[in-house]
Amino acid sequence: MRHPTTHARPSISDISEIADIFNSSVVSYAINAAWESGVTDRLEEQGRLVARSFAEEQSLSAELISSILQTLAIADIVRFDPERGEAFPGPIFEQAGFASPLFHWLHGGCGSLLHQLADIARGQTEGIERNATAISVASAEANARYFDPVFHEMLNSIDFSVVADLGAGSGRRLIDAVGRTPGSRGVGLEIAPSSVELAQTRIAESGLDDRIELLERDVTKLAFERAYADVDLVTCFLMGHDLWPRHKAVDVLRGLRTTFPRVHTLVLCDTVRLTGDASRRSDSIFSIGFELVHAAMGVYIPTTTEWLDVFEESGWKCDAHEAFEVPSSTVLFRLTTGAPGV
Ligand SMILES: C[S@@+](CC[C@H](N)C(=O)[O-])C[C@H]1O[C@@H](n2cnc3c(N)ncnc32)[C@H](O)[C@@H]1O
């Protein structure tokens, strides 16, 4: 269509595609707000929610909860009766609930960075940060929904006594792996102080603090410590890209065998770069946001082929890999040193 001028006022049908994108963006905020405020959980548990009583019970604004529900209704996520302020799950409620951690990553974790992309492009990066706690919380939920069934199956075939988790985030992986493996112990390595604090709290709450230790460490600068002496399994979820550029990833992965002298298995799961025709990107969820955010941070996202190449060069043998469609372009690799244990 031509640019609108004062002479020709466009009708909404002239810009329907872009209006759709605008409205979807707004709905996207409402999905995250519903998840963060407990609206999603309540609708899932009870199949019904009355805005006023829910808001009162949770000390929230009833007007805003109604408006969030009204916004979700536009996208068929809920059915909302504005007269009674009553909501029910809509036709795509389950899909929205399932994908909510990805929206939390986008808005809660990366929102402030995404709002300043043009400033970043101009080189003005001071004070622009992601929210480490929100990213840890979103990642923990993503693990539970998307990766755990496959990871648990893999874990059943790995004989380990001490697991080290690189970029441990909320500590959830360690709590889960140690909790389900009698006699095992765990050590988490995490760079962000707020995530270390979150993980320590969650580990204490789990009652496993006598078996799991959380250390504030940069995993790209590891050296042997006593706490690592018996580590035989290393896991690294949703942070492998932080080990790049390539030469650094090779060094870090090679160095793991010195830092953890008994390690026999490394399980690495990360979102890789989308490949192929860019126009097919609408068939994905998460990836284009992940790539945009990391472009803003100057972090390279490798492809599966590049990862396989790095594993080989750093002396790890990839004996299994599983691909996920949600979140898109995410791969779980099982790597071994060739030593017994798998
Ligand atoms: C996306 S989160 C994933 C958290 C967790 N692995 C999970 O799957 O839930 C990535 C985590 O890696 C941490 N991280 C990034 N670079 C790191 C580094 N060099 N050393 C230690 N942790 C790092 C971040 O602070 C963040 O908590």
Coordinates of C-alpha atoms and ligand atoms in Angstrom, one line a residue:
M1 CA 0.0 0.0 0.0
R2 CA 1.0 3.7 -0.4
H3 CA 2.1 5.7 2.6
P4 CA -0.9 7.3 4.3
T5 CA -1.3 11.0 3.5
T6 CA -3.6 13.6 4.8
H7 CA -5.6 13.1 1.5
A8 CA -6.0 9.4 1.7
R9 CA -6.9 8.0 5.1
P10 CA -6.1 4.2 5.1
S11 CA -8.6 1.8 6.4
I12 CA -7.6 -0.9 8.8
S13 CA -7.9 -3.5 6.1
D14 CA -5.1 -1.7 4.3
I15 CA -2.7 -2.5 7.1
S16 CA -4.3 -5.7 8.5
E17 CA -1.1 -7.7 8.4
I18 CA 0.9 -5.2 10.4
A19 CA -2.1 -4.6 12.7
D20 CA -2.0 -8.3 13.4
I21 CA 1.7 -8.0 14.3
F22 CA 1.0 -5.0 16.6
N23 CA -1.8 -6.8 18.4
S24 CA 0.2 -10.0 18.8
S25 CA 3.0 -8.0 20.4
V26 CA 0.6 -6.7 23.0
V27 CA -0.9 -10.1 23.6
S28 CA 2.6 -11.4 24.1
Y29 CA 3.1 -9.0 27.1
A30 CA -0.3 -10.2 28.5
I31 CA 0.8 -13.9 28.3
N32 CA 3.8 -13.1 30.4
A33 CA 1.9 -11.0 32.9
A34 CA -0.7 -13.7 33.3
W35 CA 2.0 -16.3 34.0
E36 CA 3.9 -14.1 36.4
S37 CA 0.8 -13.0 38.3
G38 CA -0.5 -16.6 38.7
V39 CA -3.5 -16.1 36.4
T40 CA -2.4 -18.9 34.1
D41 CA -1.9 -21.4 37.0
R42 CA -5.3 -20.5 38.5
L43 CA -7.1 -21.0 35.2
E44 CA -5.2 -24.3 34.7
E45 CA -6.0 -25.6 38.2
Q46 CA -9.6 -24.4 38.5
G47 CA -10.8 -23.9 34.9
R48 CA -12.3 -20.5 35.9
L49 CA -11.2 -17.2 37.3
V50 CA -13.2 -14.2 38.6
A51 CA -10.9 -11.2 38.2
R52 CA -12.2 -9.3 41.2
S53 CA -11.9 -12.1 43.8
F54 CA -8.6 -13.4 42.3
A55 CA -7.1 -9.9 42.4
E56 CA -8.4 -9.3 46.0
E57 CA -6.9 -12.6 47.2
Q58 CA -3.6 -12.0 45.5
S59 CA -3.4 -8.2 46.3
L60 CA -3.5 -7.3 42.6
S61 CA -5.3 -4.6 40.7
A62 CA -8.7 -6.0 39.6
E63 CA -8.9 -3.5 36.8
L64 CA -5.5 -4.5 35.4
I65 CA -6.2 -8.2 35.8
S66 CA -9.5 -7.7 33.8
S67 CA -7.6 -5.8 31.1
I68 CA -5.0 -8.6 30.9
L69 CA -7.8 -11.1 30.5
Q70 CA -9.5 -9.0 27.9
T71 CA -6.2 -8.8 25.9
L72 CA -5.7 -12.6 26.1
A73 CA -9.3 -13.0 24.9
I74 CA -8.4 -11.2 21.6
A75 CA -6.1 -14.1 20.8
D76 CA -8.5 -16.9 22.0
I77 CA -6.2 -17.7 24.9
V78 CA -9.1 -17.2 27.3
R79 CA -12.8 -16.6 27.0
F80 CA -13.7 -13.4 29.0
D81 CA -17.0 -12.1 30.1
P82 CA -16.3 -8.4 30.9
E83 CA -19.7 -7.9 32.6
R84 CA -19.0 -10.5 35.2
G85 CA -15.2 -10.2 35.1
E86 CA -15.1 -14.0 34.6
A87 CA -12.6 -15.9 32.5
F88 CA -12.3 -19.5 31.2
P89 CA -9.5 -21.2 29.3
G90 CA -9.9 -20.5 25.6
P91 CA -9.1 -22.7 22.5
I92 CA -5.3 -22.0 22.7
F93 CA -5.0 -21.7 26.5
E94 CA -3.0 -24.9 26.7
Q95 CA -0.5 -23.8 24.0
A96 CA 0.0 -20.4 25.7
G97 CA 0.6 -22.1 29.1
F98 CA 3.0 -24.5 27.6
A99 CA 5.0 -21.7 25.9
S100 CA 4.8 -19.3 28.8
P101 CA 8.5 -19.8 29.9
L102 CA 9.5 -18.6 26.5
F103 CA 7.5 -15.4 26.9
H104 CA 9.0 -14.9 30.3
W105 CA 12.5 -15.3 28.8
L106 CA 11.6 -12.7 26.2
H107 CA 9.9 -10.1 28.4
G108 CA 11.0 -10.7 31.9
G109 CA 14.6 -11.7 30.9
C110 CA 15.4 -9.7 27.8
G111 CA 12.7 -6.9 27.8
S112 CA 15.0 -4.0 28.8
L113 CA 17.6 -5.0 26.2
L114 CA 15.1 -5.4 23.4
H115 CA 13.7 -2.0 24.2
Q116 CA 17.1 -0.5 23.5
L117 CA 18.2 -2.3 20.3
A118 CA 18.8 1.0 18.4
D119 CA 20.9 2.4 21.3
I120 CA 22.9 -0.8 21.3
A121 CA 23.3 -0.5 17.5
R122 CA 24.7 3.0 18.1
G123 CA 27.2 1.5 20.5
Q124 CA 25.4 2.9 23.7
T125 CA 25.5 -0.2 25.8
E126 CA 26.2 1.1 29.3
G127 CA 23.8 -0.1 31.9
I128 CA 21.9 -2.3 29.4
E129 CA 21.5 -5.7 31.0
R130 CA 19.3 -8.7 30.9
N131 CA 17.5 -9.8 34.1
A132 CA 19.5 -12.9 35.3
T133 CA 16.9 -14.0 37.8
A134 CA 14.1 -14.0 35.2
I135 CA 16.3 -15.9 32.7
S136 CA 17.1 -18.5 35.4
V137 CA 13.4 -18.9 36.3
A138 CA 12.4 -19.1 32.6
S139 CA 15.1 -21.6 31.9
A140 CA 14.2 -23.8 34.9
E141 CA 10.6 -24.0 33.6
A142 CA 11.7 -24.6 30.1
N143 CA 13.8 -27.5 31.3
A144 CA 10.9 -29.0 33.2
R145 CA 8.5 -28.8 30.2
Y146 CA 10.7 -29.4 27.2
F147 CA 13.9 -31.2 28.0
D148 CA 13.5 -33.2 31.1
P149 CA 11.7 -36.2 29.6
V150 CA 14.6 -36.7 27.1
F151 CA 17.3 -35.8 29.6
H152 CA 15.9 -38.2 32.3
E153 CA 15.9 -41.1 29.8
M154 CA 19.5 -40.2 29.0
L155 CA 20.4 -39.9 32.7
N156 CA 19.1 -43.4 33.3
S157 CA 21.8 -44.8 31.0
I158 CA 24.7 -42.8 32.7
D159 CA 26.4 -44.2 35.7
F160 CA 27.5 -41.2 37.8
S161 CA 28.3 -40.3 41.4
V162 CA 29.0 -36.5 41.2
V163 CA 27.5 -34.2 38.6
A164 CA 28.8 -30.6 37.9
D165 CA 26.4 -28.3 36.2
L166 CA 27.9 -25.4 34.3
G167 CA 25.9 -22.2 34.3
A168 CA 23.6 -23.7 37.0
G169 CA 21.0 -20.9 36.9
S170 CA 18.3 -21.6 39.5
G171 CA 20.0 -24.9 40.6
R172 CA 17.0 -26.9 39.3
R173 CA 19.0 -29.4 37.2
L174 CA 21.2 -30.3 40.2
I175 CA 18.2 -30.7 42.5
D176 CA 16.5 -32.9 40.0
A177 CA 19.5 -35.0 39.0
V178 CA 20.8 -35.5 42.5
G179 CA 17.3 -36.0 43.9
R180 CA 16.5 -38.8 41.5
T181 CA 19.9 -40.6 41.9
P182 CA 20.5 -42.1 45.3
G183 CA 23.9 -41.5 46.8
S184 CA 24.9 -38.9 44.2
R185 CA 26.2 -35.4 44.8
G186 CA 26.2 -32.2 42.8
V187 CA 28.3 -29.1 42.3
G188 CA 26.9 -26.0 40.5
L189 CA 29.0 -23.4 38.9
E190 CA 27.3 -20.1 38.1
I191 CA 28.6 -16.6 37.3
A192 CA 25.7 -14.3 38.1
P193 CA 25.5 -13.5 41.9
S194 CA 21.7 -13.1 41.8
S195 CA 21.3 -16.6 40.2
V196 CA 23.8 -18.1 42.8
E197 CA 21.6 -16.7 45.5
L198 CA 18.4 -18.0 43.9
A199 CA 20.0 -21.5 43.4
Q200 CA 21.3 -21.5 47.0
T201 CA 17.8 -20.7 48.3
R202 CA 16.2 -23.4 46.1
I203 CA 18.8 -26.0 47.1
A204 CA 18.2 -25.3 50.8
E205 CA 14.4 -25.5 50.3
S206 CA 14.9 -28.9 48.5
G207 CA 16.6 -30.3 51.6
L208 CA 19.5 -31.4 49.4
D209 CA 22.0 -28.8 50.7
D210 CA 24.2 -31.6 52.3
R211 CA 24.6 -33.1 48.8
I212 CA 24.7 -30.1 46.5
E213 CA 27.2 -27.2 46.6
L214 CA 26.8 -24.0 44.6
L215 CA 29.9 -22.0 43.7
E216 CA 30.2 -18.6 42.0
R217 CA 32.5 -19.3 39.2
D218 CA 33.2 -18.3 35.5
V219 CA 33.2 -21.6 33.7
T220 CA 35.4 -20.3 31.0
K221 CA 38.2 -19.8 33.6
L222 CA 38.0 -23.1 35.6
A223 CA 41.0 -24.8 37.3
F224 CA 41.0 -27.9 39.4
E225 CA 39.6 -27.6 42.9
R226 CA 38.9 -30.2 45.6
A227 CA 35.2 -29.9 45.0
Y228 CA 35.7 -31.2 41.5
A229 CA 37.8 -34.3 42.3
D230 CA 35.0 -36.8 42.0
V231 CA 32.9 -35.2 39.3
D232 CA 32.2 -37.8 36.6
L233 CA 29.3 -36.2 34.8
V234 CA 29.2 -32.6 33.6
T235 CA 26.0 -31.0 32.3
C236 CA 25.6 -27.7 30.5
F237 CA 22.1 -26.5 29.6
L238 CA 21.2 -23.4 27.7
M239 CA 24.6 -21.7 28.1
G240 CA 26.9 -23.5 25.7
H241 CA 26.8 -20.4 23.4
D242 CA 28.4 -18.4 26.2
L243 CA 31.5 -20.5 25.7
W244 CA 32.0 -19.1 22.2
P245 CA 33.8 -17.8 20.0
R246 CA 35.0 -21.1 18.6
H247 CA 38.6 -21.2 19.8
K248 CA 37.4 -20.4 23.4
A249 CA 34.8 -23.2 23.2
V250 CA 37.4 -25.6 22.1
D251 CA 39.7 -24.6 25.0
V252 CA 36.9 -24.7 27.6
L253 CA 35.6 -28.1 26.5
R254 CA 39.1 -29.6 26.3
G255 CA 39.9 -28.1 29.7
L256 CA 37.0 -29.9 31.4
R257 CA 38.9 -33.1 31.4
T258 CA 41.7 -31.4 33.4
T259 CA 39.3 -29.5 35.7
F260 CA 37.3 -32.7 36.4
P261 CA 39.8 -35.5 36.2
R262 CA 37.2 -38.3 36.5
V263 CA 34.7 -37.0 34.0
H264 CA 33.4 -39.5 31.5
T265 CA 30.3 -37.8 30.1
L266 CA 29.3 -34.3 29.2
V267 CA 25.6 -33.6 28.4
L268 CA 25.3 -30.2 26.6
C269 CA 21.9 -28.8 25.5
D270 CA 21.6 -25.5 23.7
T271 CA 19.6 -23.6 21.1
V272 CA 21.6 -23.5 17.8
R273 CA 21.5 -21.1 14.9
L274 CA 18.6 -21.6 12.5
T275 CA 19.8 -22.7 9.2
G276 CA 18.1 -22.7 5.8
D277 CA 15.7 -20.3 4.2
A278 CA 15.0 -17.3 6.4
S279 CA 11.4 -17.1 5.2
R280 CA 10.7 -20.4 7.0
R281 CA 11.5 -18.7 10.3
S282 CA 7.8 -18.3 11.1
D283 CA 7.8 -22.0 11.6
S284 CA 9.8 -21.6 14.8
I285 CA 9.3 -20.4 18.3
F286 CA 12.0 -18.8 20.4
S287 CA 14.9 -19.0 17.9
I288 CA 14.5 -15.6 16.2
G289 CA 14.2 -13.9 19.6
F290 CA 17.3 -15.8 20.9
E291 CA 19.3 -14.9 17.8
L292 CA 18.3 -11.2 18.0
V293 CA 19.1 -10.9 21.7
H294 CA 22.5 -12.5 21.2
A295 CA 23.3 -10.4 18.2
A296 CA 22.6 -7.4 20.5
M297 CA 25.0 -8.8 23.0
G298 CA 27.6 -9.6 20.4
V299 CA 27.4 -13.4 21.2
Y300 CA 27.8 -15.8 18.3
I301 CA 25.2 -18.6 18.1
P302 CA 26.8 -21.7 16.5
T303 CA 25.0 -24.2 14.3
T304 CA 24.8 -27.9 15.0
T305 CA 27.6 -28.6 12.5
E306 CA 29.8 -26.1 14.2
W307 CA 29.2 -27.7 17.6
L308 CA 30.0 -31.2 16.2
D309 CA 33.2 -29.8 14.8
V310 CA 34.2 -28.2 18.1
F311 CA 33.4 -31.4 20.0
E312 CA 35.7 -33.4 17.8
E313 CA 38.5 -30.9 18.0
S314 CA 38.3 -30.7 21.8
G315 CA 38.4 -34.5 22.1
W316 CA 34.8 -35.3 22.9
K317 CA 33.0 -38.1 21.1
C318 CA 29.3 -37.3 20.4
D319 CA 27.4 -40.6 20.8
A320 CA 23.9 -39.3 20.8
H321 CA 22.0 -36.1 19.9
E322 CA 18.3 -35.2 20.1
A323 CA 16.7 -32.2 18.5
F324 CA 13.7 -30.3 19.9
E325 CA 11.2 -28.3 17.9
V326 CA 10.0 -26.4 21.0
P327 CA 12.0 -24.4 21.6
S328 CA 13.0 -24.5 18.0
S329 CA 16.5 -25.5 16.9
T330 CA 17.5 -26.8 20.3
V331 CA 19.8 -29.8 20.5
L332 CA 20.8 -32.1 23.4
F333 CA 24.2 -33.7 22.8
R334 CA 25.7 -36.6 24.8
L335 CA 29.4 -36.6 24.7
T336 CA 31.9 -39.0 26.1
T337 CA 35.6 -39.2 26.8
G338 CA 35.6 -42.9 25.8
A339 CA 36.2 -43.9 29.4
P340 CA 33.8 -46.4 31.1
G341 CA 30.6 -45.3 32.7
V342 CA 28.1 -44.8 29.8
Ligands
LIG1 C1 19.9 -19.4 30.1 S1 20.5 -19.7 31.7 C2 20.4 -21.4 31.9 C3 20.4 -21.9 33.4 C4 20.4 -23.4 33.6 N1 21.5 -24.0 33.0 C5 19.1 -24.0 33.1 O1 19.2 -24.8 32.2 O2 18.1 -23.7 33.7 C6 22.3 -19.5 31.5 C7 23.0 -19.4 32.8 O3 24.4 -19.5 32.5 C8 25.1 -18.6 33.3 N2 26.4 -18.3 32.7 C9 26.6 -17.6 31.6 N3 28.0 -17.5 31.3 C10 28.6 -18.1 32.4 C11 29.9 -18.4 32.7 N4 30.9 -18.0 31.9 N5 30.2 -19.1 33.9 C12 29.2 -19.5 34.7 N6 27.9 -19.3 34.4 C13 27.6 -18.6 33.3 C14 24.1 -17.4 33.4 O4 24.4 -16.5 34.4 C15 22.8 -18.1 33.5 O5 22.4 -18.4 34.8

